[in-house]
Coordinates of C-alpha atoms and ligand atoms in Angstrom, one line a residue:
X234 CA 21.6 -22.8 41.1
X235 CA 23.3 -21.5 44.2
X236 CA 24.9 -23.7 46.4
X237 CA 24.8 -23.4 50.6
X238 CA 27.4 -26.3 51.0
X239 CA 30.7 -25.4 50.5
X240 CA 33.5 -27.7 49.0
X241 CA 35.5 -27.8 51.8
X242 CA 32.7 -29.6 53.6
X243 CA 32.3 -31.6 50.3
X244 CA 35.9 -32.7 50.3
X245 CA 36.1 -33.4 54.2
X246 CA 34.0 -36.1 54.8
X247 CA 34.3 -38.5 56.9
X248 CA 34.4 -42.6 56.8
X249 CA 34.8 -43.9 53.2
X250 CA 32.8 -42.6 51.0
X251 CA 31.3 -38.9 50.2
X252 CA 27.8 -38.8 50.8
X253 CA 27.0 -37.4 47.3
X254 CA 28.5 -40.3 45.8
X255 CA 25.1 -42.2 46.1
X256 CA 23.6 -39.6 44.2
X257 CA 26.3 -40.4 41.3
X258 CA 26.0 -43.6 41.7
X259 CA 22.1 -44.2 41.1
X260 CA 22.0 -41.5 38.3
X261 CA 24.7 -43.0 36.7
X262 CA 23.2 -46.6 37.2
X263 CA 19.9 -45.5 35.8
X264 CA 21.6 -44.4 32.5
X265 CA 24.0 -47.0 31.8
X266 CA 20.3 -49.3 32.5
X267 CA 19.5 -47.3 29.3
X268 CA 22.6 -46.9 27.6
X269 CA 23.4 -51.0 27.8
X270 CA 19.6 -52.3 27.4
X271 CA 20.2 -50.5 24.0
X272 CA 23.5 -51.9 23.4
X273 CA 22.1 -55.9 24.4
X274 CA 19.8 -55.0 21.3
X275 CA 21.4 -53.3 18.6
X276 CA 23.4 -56.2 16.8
X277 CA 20.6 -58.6 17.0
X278 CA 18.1 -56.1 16.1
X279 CA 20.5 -55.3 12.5
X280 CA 21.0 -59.2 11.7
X281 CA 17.7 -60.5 12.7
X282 CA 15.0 -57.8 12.1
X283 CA 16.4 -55.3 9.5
X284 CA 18.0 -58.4 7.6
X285 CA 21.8 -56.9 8.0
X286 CA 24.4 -59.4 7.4
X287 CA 26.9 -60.1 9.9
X288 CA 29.7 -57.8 8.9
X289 CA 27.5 -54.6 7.8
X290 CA 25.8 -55.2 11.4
X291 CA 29.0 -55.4 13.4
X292 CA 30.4 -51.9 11.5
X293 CA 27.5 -50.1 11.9
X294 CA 27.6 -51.4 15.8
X295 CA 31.2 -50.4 15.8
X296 CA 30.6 -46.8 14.2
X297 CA 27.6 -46.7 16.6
X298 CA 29.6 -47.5 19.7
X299 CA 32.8 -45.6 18.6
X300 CA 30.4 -42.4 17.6
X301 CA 28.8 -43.0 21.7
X302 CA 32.2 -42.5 23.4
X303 CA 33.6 -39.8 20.7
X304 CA 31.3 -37.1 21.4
X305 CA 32.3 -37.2 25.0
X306 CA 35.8 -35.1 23.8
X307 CA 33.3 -32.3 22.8
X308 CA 30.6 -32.6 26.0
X309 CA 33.6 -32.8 28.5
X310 CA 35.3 -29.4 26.9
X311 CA 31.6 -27.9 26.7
X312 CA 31.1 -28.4 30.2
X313 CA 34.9 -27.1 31.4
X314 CA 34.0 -24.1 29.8
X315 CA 30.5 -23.4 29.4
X316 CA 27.7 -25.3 30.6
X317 CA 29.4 -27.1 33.7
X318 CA 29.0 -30.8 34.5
X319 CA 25.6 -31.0 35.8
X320 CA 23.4 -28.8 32.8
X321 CA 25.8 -31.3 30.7
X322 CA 24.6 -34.5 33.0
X323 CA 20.6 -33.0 32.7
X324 CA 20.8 -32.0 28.9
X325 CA 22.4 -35.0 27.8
X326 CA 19.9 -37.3 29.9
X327 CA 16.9 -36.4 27.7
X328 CA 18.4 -36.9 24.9
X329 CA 18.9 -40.1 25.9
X330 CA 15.9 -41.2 26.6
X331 CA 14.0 -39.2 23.6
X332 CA 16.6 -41.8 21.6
X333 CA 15.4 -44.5 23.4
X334 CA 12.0 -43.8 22.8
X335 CA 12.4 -42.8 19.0
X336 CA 13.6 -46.4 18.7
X337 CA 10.6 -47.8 20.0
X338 CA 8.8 -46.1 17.3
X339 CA 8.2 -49.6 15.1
X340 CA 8.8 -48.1 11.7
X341 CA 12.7 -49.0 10.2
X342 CA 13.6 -45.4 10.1
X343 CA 13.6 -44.6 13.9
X344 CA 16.3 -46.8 14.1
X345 CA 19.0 -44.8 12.7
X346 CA 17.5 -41.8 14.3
X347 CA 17.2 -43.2 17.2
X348 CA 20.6 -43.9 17.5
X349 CA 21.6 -40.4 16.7
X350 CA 20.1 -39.3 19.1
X351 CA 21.6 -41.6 21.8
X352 CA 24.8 -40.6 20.2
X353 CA 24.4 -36.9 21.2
X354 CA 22.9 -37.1 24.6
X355 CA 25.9 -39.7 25.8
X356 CA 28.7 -37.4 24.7
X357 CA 26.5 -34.5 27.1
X358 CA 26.3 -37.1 29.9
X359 CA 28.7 -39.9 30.2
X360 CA 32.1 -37.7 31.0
X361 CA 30.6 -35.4 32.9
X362 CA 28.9 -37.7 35.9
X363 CA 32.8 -39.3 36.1
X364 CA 34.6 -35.8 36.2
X365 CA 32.2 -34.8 39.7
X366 CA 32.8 -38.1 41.4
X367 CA 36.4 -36.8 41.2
X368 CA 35.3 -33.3 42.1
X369 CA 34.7 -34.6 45.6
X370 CA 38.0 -36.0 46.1
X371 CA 40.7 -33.6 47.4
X372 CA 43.7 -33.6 46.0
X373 CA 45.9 -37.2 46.8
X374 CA 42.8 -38.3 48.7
X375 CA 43.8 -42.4 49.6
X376 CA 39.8 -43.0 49.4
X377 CA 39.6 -41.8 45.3
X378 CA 40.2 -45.4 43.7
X379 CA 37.6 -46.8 46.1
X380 CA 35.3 -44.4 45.5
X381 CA 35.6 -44.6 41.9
X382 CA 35.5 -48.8 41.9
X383 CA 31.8 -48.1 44.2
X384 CA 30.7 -45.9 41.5
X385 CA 31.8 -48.3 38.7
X386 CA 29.6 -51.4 40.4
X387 CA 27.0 -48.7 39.9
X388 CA 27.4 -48.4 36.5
X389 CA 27.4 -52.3 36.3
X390 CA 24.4 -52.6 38.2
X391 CA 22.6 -50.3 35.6
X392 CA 24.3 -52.5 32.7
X393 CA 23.5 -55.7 34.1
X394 CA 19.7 -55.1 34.8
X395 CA 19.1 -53.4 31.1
X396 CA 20.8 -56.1 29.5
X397 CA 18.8 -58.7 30.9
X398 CA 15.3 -56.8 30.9
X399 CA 15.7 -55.2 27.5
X400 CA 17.9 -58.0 26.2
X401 CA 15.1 -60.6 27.2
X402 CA 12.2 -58.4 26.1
X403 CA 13.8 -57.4 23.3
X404 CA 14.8 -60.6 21.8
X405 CA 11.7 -62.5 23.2
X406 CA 8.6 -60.4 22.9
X407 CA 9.3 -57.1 21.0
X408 CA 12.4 -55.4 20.1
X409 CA 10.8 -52.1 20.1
X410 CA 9.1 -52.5 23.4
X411 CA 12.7 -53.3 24.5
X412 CA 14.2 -49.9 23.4
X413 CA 11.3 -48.2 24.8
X414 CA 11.8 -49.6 28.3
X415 CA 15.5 -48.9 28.4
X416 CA 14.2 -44.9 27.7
X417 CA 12.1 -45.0 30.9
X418 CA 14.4 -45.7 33.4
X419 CA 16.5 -43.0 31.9
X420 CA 13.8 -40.4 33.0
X421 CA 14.2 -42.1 36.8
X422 CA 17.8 -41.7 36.6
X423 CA 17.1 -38.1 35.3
X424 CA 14.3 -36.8 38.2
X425 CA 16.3 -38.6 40.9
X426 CA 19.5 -36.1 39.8
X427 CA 17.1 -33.3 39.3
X428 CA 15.6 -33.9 42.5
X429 CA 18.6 -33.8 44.3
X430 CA 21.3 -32.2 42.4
X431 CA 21.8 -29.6 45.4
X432 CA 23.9 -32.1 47.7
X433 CA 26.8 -31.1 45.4
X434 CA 27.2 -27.5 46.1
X435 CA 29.5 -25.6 43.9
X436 CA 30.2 -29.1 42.5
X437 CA 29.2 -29.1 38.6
X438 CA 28.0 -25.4 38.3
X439 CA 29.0 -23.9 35.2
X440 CA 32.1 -21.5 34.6
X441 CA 30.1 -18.7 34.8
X442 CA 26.0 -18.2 34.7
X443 CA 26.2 -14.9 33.4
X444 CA 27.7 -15.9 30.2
X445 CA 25.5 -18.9 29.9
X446 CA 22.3 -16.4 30.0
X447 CA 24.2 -13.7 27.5
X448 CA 21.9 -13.2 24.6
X449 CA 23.6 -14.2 21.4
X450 CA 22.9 -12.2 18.0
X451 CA 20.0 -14.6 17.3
X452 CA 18.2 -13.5 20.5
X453 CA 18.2 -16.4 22.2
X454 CA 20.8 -17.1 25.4
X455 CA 23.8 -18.9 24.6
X456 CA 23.5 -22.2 26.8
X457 CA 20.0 -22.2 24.2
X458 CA 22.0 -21.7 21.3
X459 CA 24.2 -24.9 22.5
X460 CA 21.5 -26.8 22.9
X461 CA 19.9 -25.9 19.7
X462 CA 23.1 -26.5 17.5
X463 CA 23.8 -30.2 19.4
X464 CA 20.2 -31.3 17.8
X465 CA 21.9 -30.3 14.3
X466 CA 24.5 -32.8 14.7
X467 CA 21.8 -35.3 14.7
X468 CA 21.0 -35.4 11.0
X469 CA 24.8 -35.6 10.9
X470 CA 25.7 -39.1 12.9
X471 CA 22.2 -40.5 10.8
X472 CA 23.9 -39.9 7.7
X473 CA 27.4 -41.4 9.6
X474 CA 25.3 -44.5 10.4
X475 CA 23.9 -45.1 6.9
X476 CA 26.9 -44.2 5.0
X477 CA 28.8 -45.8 7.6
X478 CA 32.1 -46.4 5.6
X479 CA 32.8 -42.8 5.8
X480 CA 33.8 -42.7 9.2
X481 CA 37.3 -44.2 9.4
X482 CA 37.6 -40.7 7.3
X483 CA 36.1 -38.9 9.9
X484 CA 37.6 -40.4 13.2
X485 CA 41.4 -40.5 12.3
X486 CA 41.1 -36.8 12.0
X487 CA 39.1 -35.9 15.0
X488 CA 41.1 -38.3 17.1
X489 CA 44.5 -36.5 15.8
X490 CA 43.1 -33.0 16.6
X491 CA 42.0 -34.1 19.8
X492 CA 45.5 -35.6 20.9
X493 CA 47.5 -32.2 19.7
X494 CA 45.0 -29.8 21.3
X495 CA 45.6 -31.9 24.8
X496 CA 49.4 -31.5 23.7
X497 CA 49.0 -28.0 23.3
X498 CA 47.4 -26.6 26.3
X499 CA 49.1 -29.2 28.5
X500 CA 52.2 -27.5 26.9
X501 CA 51.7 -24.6 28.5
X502 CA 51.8 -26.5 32.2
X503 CA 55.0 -27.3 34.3
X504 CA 56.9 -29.4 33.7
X505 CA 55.9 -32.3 36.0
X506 CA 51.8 -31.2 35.1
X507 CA 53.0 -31.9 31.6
X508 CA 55.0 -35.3 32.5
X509 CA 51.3 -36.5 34.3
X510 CA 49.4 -35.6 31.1
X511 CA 52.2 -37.8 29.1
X512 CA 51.8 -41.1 31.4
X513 CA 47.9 -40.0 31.5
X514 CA 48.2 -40.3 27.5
X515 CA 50.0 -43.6 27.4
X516 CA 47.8 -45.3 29.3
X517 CA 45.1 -44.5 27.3
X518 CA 46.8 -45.8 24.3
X519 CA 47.1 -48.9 26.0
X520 CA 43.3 -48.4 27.3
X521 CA 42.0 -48.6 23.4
X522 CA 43.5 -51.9 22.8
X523 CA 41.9 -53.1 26.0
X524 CA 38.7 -52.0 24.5
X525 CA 39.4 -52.8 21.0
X526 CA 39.0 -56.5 22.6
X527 CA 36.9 -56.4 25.4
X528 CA 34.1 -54.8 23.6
X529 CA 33.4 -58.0 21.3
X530 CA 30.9 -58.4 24.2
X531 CA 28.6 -56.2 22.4
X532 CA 29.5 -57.7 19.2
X533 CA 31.0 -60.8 18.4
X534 CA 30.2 -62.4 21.9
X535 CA 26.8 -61.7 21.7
X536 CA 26.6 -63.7 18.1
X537 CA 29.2 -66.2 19.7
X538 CA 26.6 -66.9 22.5
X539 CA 23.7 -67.1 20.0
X540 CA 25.2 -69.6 17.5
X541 CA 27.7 -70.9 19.5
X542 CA 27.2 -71.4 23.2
X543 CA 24.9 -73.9 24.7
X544 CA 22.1 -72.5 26.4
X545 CA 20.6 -74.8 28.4
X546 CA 21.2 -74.9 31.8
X547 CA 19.2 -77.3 34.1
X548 CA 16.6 -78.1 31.6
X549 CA 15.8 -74.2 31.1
X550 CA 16.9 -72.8 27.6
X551 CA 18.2 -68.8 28.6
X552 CA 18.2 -66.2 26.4
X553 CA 21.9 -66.0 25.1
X554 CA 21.7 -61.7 25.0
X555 CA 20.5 -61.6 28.4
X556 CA 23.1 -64.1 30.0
X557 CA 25.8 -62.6 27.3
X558 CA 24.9 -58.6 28.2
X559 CA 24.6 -59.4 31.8
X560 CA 27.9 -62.0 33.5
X561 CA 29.7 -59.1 32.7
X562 CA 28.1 -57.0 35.2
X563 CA 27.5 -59.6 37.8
X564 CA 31.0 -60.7 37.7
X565 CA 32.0 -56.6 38.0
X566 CA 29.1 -56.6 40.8
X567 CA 30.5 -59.7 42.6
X568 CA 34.2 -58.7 42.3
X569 CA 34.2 -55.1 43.0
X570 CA 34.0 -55.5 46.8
X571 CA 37.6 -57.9 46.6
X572 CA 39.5 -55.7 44.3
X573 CA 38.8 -52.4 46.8
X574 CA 39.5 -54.5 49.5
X575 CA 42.6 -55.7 48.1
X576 CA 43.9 -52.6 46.9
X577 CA 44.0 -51.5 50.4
X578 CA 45.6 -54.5 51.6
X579 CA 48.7 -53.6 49.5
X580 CA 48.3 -49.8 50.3
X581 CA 48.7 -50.4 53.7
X582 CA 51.8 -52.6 52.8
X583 CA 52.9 -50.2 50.3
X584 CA 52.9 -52.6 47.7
X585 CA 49.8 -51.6 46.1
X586 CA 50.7 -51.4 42.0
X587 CA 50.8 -47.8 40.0
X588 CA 47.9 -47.7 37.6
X589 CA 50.4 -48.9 34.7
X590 CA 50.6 -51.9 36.6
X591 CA 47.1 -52.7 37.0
X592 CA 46.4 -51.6 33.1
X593 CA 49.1 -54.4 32.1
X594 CA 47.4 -56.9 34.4
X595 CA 43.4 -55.9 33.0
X596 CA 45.2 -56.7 29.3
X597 CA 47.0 -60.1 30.8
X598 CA 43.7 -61.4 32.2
X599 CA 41.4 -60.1 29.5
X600 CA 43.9 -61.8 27.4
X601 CA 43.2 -64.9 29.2
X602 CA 39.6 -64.9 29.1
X603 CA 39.4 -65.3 25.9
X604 CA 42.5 -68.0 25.7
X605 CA 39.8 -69.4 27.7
X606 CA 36.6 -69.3 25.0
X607 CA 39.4 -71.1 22.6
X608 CA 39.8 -74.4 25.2
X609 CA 36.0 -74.2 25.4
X610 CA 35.6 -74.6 21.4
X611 CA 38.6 -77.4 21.6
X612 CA 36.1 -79.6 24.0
X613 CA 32.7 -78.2 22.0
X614 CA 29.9 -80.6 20.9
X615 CA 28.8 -80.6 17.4
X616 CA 30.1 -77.0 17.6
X617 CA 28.5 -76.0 20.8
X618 CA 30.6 -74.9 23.8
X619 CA 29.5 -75.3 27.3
X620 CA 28.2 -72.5 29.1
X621 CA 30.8 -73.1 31.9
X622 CA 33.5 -72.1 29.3
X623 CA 32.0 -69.1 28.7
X624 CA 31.4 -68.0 32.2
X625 CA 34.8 -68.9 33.3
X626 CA 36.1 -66.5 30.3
X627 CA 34.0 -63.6 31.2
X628 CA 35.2 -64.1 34.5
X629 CA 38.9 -62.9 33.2
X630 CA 37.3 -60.3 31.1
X631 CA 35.8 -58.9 34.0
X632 CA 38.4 -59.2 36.5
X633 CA 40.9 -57.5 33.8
X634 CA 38.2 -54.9 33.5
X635 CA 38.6 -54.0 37.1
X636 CA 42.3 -53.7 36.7
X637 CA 41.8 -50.9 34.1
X638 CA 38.3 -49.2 33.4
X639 CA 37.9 -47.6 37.2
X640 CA 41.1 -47.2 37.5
X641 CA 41.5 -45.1 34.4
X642 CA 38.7 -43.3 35.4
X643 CA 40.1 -42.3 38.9
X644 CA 43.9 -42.2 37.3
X645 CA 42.5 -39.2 34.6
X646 CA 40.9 -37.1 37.6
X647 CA 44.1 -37.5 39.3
X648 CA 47.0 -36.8 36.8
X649 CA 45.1 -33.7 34.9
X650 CA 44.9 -30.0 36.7
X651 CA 41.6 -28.9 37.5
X652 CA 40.9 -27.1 34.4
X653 CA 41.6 -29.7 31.9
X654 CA 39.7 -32.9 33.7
X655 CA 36.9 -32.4 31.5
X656 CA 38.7 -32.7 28.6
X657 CA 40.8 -35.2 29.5
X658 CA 38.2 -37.5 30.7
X659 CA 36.8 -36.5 27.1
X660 CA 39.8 -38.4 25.9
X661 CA 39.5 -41.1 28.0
X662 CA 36.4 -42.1 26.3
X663 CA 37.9 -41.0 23.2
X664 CA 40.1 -44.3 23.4
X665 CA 37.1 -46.0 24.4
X666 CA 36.2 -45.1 20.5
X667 CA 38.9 -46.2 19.0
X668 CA 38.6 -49.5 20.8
X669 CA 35.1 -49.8 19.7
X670 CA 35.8 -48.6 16.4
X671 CA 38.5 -51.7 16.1
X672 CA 36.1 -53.7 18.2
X673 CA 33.6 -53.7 14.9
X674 CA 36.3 -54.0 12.2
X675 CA 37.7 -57.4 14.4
X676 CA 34.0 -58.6 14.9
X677 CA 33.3 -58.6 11.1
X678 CA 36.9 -60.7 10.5
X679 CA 34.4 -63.4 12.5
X680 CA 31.2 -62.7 10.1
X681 CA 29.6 -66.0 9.4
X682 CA 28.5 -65.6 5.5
X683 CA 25.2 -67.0 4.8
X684 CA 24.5 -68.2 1.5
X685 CA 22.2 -65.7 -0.6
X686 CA 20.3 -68.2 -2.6
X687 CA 19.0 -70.4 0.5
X688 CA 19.1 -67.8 3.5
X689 CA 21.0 -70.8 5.3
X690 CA 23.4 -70.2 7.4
X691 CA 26.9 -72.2 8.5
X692 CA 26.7 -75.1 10.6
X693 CA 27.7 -74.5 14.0
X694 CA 31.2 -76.6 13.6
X695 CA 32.0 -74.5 10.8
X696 CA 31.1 -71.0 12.5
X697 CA 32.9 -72.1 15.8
X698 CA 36.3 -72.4 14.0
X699 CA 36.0 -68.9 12.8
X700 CA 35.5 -67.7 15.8
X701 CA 37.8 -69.8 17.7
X702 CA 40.6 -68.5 15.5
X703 CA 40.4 -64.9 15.8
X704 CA 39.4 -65.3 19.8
X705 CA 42.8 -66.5 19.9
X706 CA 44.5 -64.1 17.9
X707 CA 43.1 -61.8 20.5
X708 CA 44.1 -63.0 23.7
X709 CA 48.2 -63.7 22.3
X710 CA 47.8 -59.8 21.4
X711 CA 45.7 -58.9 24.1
X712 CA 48.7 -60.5 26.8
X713 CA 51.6 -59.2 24.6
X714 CA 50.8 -55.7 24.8
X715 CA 50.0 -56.3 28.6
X716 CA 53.9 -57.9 28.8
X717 CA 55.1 -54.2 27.3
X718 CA 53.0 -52.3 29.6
X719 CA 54.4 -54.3 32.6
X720 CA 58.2 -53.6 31.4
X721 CA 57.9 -50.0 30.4
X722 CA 55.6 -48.9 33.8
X723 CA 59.0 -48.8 36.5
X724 CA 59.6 -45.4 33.9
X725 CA 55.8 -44.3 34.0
X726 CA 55.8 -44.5 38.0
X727 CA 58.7 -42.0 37.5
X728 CA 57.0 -39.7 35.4
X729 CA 53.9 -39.5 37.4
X730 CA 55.6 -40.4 40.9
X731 CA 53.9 -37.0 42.4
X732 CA 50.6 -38.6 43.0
X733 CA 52.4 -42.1 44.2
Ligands
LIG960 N1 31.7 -50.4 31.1 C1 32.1 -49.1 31.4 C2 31.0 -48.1 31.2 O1 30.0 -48.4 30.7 C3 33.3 -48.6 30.6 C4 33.0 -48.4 29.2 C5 34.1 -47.9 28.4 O2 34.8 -46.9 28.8 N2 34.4 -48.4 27.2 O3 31.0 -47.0 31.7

């Protein structure tokens, strides 16, 4: 893969946007198609097809998810040192849609598989496609935020159209059929980068190609002998899924030898390098929280919506995992073009907030979304809250989102040195885990026990008060810790005041 482009040429462009930022953006769109017409399935496919009861669905969703944005710690250092970004991006792409398409197989087994699979190939792809958006940013480059909140409505694009096409197939017709079409439009996402992967020059290359084609004492080359050994860990995460209760033993660990090897080599920095990893690391403390709550929407929510919500809208009755998987995404969609306008507003005022300011606003106003879902069960009838409640609380979600997920993003590529972005955009996602890890573990405090002798489930009044409870648990925690964030971030601008 030799590049004619240089990234100078890359790195100058002119008017907002790089031109290979498209590229990113369609690729990227494609796979979170996949990635979240999976996701609108999963839950409802354990409770409703495989017979799972609530709380053994929502773990296994939250190991799932938690496992997904894990492995991303081990495909961002892969790629930093071996592979580069885009074999990662390719590599990691088929595995994704091979899991897709092993969960179409309609046999029980393929699900755990399946998701195995899907496991692996996100941790090859998802950092990776993030880490070369930022690639094409110079150094304090104004135009990195917007670039990164364009690429984000791509990713929402992608989430929104899987979650209603899978999540309406899925749940309608054929769950498997669902899985299997969220596997296809991986491959689209995976010829259109193929196709035209050379638009990013050097962008993405691996370290070195030489010791990527190096034979290895089993004869085969060592980017092979990567490859090979990421299909062993699949056997692995399906024996994590089963036995699922053995993860919290496995992620405390790996989560606190993550954090000190980050410590470690950004020991070795300068001083103000190390003070910019620091802030980057508190934020993403504060990032799992956010997460931790936000992603109910794959869990909780989406049995919220199906129990709980009132789907009828103008005499048509909508499929509650296609509206729940997709306002989300519109709301992202609709709101992305205000927030990058307005962030530019206040930068040419120089009042635009640091990123610890925006964090603590995402966690106030996901913190009021779901204040919100509590009013809406306060004026519920016969346990059934209006749609409008519900959309007016995703609203907050999603506007909160805005405040933190792209901004993280863009915040990571900018306060780590070249060399470590991979990783730490690795550890990004590695909050992202935790989050969903305590995402499942909240969800099944809102498991709605049915009773084993007659199948029957509670009555809506009854299920609503459970979840109206902890919903508001959530949002008093969710705004507390968004409070802290606002107090302590005057001292984080310090520490990370270089790239003000
Ligand atoms: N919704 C975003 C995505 O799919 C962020 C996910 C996350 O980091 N938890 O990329």
């Amino acid at each position: 893969m030799q590049s004619a482009i240089s990234l100078e040429s890359i790195q100058n462009f002119e008017g907002k946007y790089p031109k290979q930022l498209r590229l990113l953006f369609f690729t990227e769109m494609w796979e979170r198609f996949t990635f979240y017409g999976n996701r609108a399935l999963l839950l409802l496919f354990m409770v409703n097809y495989l017979h799972f009861d609530d709380a053994k669905g929502n773990v296994i969703y939250g190991t799932f998810q938690s496992l997904i944005y894990a492995m991303p710690v081990l495909g961002g250092m892969l790629a930093d040192k071996l592979l580069g970004q885009r074999r990662s991006i390719i590599w990691g792409g088929i595995l994704l849609a091979a899991g897709s398409f092993v969960m179409a197989i309609p046999v029980k087994e393929s699900f755990f598989i399946g998701m195995a699979i899907l496991v692996v190939g996100n941790g090859y792809f998802k950092p990776n496609i993030s880490t070369i958006v930022g690639n094409l940013y110079k150094a304090g480059d104004g135009r990195r935020d917007a670039g990164f909140s364009f690429f984000y409505m791509g990713i929402n694009v992608g989430a929104m159209l899987g979650g209603i096409l899978c999540g309406w197939i899925g749940q309608q017709y054929n769950w498997h059929l669902g899985f299997g079409i969220a596997g296809i439009f991986m491959i689209l996402g995976l010829v259109v980068f193929v196709k035209n992967q050379s638009i990013l020059g050097p962008i993405g290359l691996p370290p070195s190609e030489a010791i990527l084609r190096a034979k290895t004492k089993l004869g085969i080359s060592k980017e092979l002998l990567v490859y090979g050994l990421s299909l062993l860990a699949i056997p692995v995460f399906i024996v994590v899924l089963s036995y699922y209760k053995i993860y919290s033993y496995l992620i405390n660990p790996f989560g606190i030898i993550a954090l000190l090897y980050v410590i470690y080599v950004a020991s070795k920095l300068d001083k103000a390098a190390f003070l910019k990893i620091l802030v980057a690391l508190i934020l993403i403390i504060f990032s799992s929280l956010f997460w931790a709550f936000y992603e109910q929407g794959g869990g909780s929510l989406n049995l919220f919506a199906d129990r709980n919500v009132n789907m009828n809208v103008v005499g048509f009755h909508l499929s509650s995992a296609a509206v729940n998987n997709s306002i989300n995404s519109i709301f992202v969609i609709a709101l992305t073009p205000f927030f990058v306008v307005g962030w530019i507003w206040l930068a040419n005022r120089k009042k635009e907030p640091n990123a610890a300011v925006k964090f603590a606003l995402g966690l106030l106003q996901l913190g009021l979304g779901f204040y919100i879902f509590v009013i809406g069960a306060k004026f519920a009838d016969n346990g059934m809250v209006s749609m409008l409640f519900f959309v007016l609380g995703y609203l907050f979600m999603s506007s909160g989102e805005l405040c933190l997920s792209p901004i993280g993003l863009s915040a990571i590529t900018q306060l780590s040195p070249p060399k470590m972005v991979g990783l730490m955009m690795g550890i990004w996602f590695l909050a992202s885990s935790y989050g969903q890890y305590l995402a499942g573990i909240i969800g099944s405090l809102m498991a709605i026990p049915s009773d084993a002798a007659t199948g029957k489930s509670m009555s809506a009044i009854e299920s609503l008060a459970i979840y109206s409870n902890i919903f508001s648990k959530i949002a008093w925690v969710s705004a507390g810790s968004g409070i802290l964030l606002l107090v302590i971030s005057p001292w984080l601008k310090k520490m990370m005041k270089t790239i003000e």
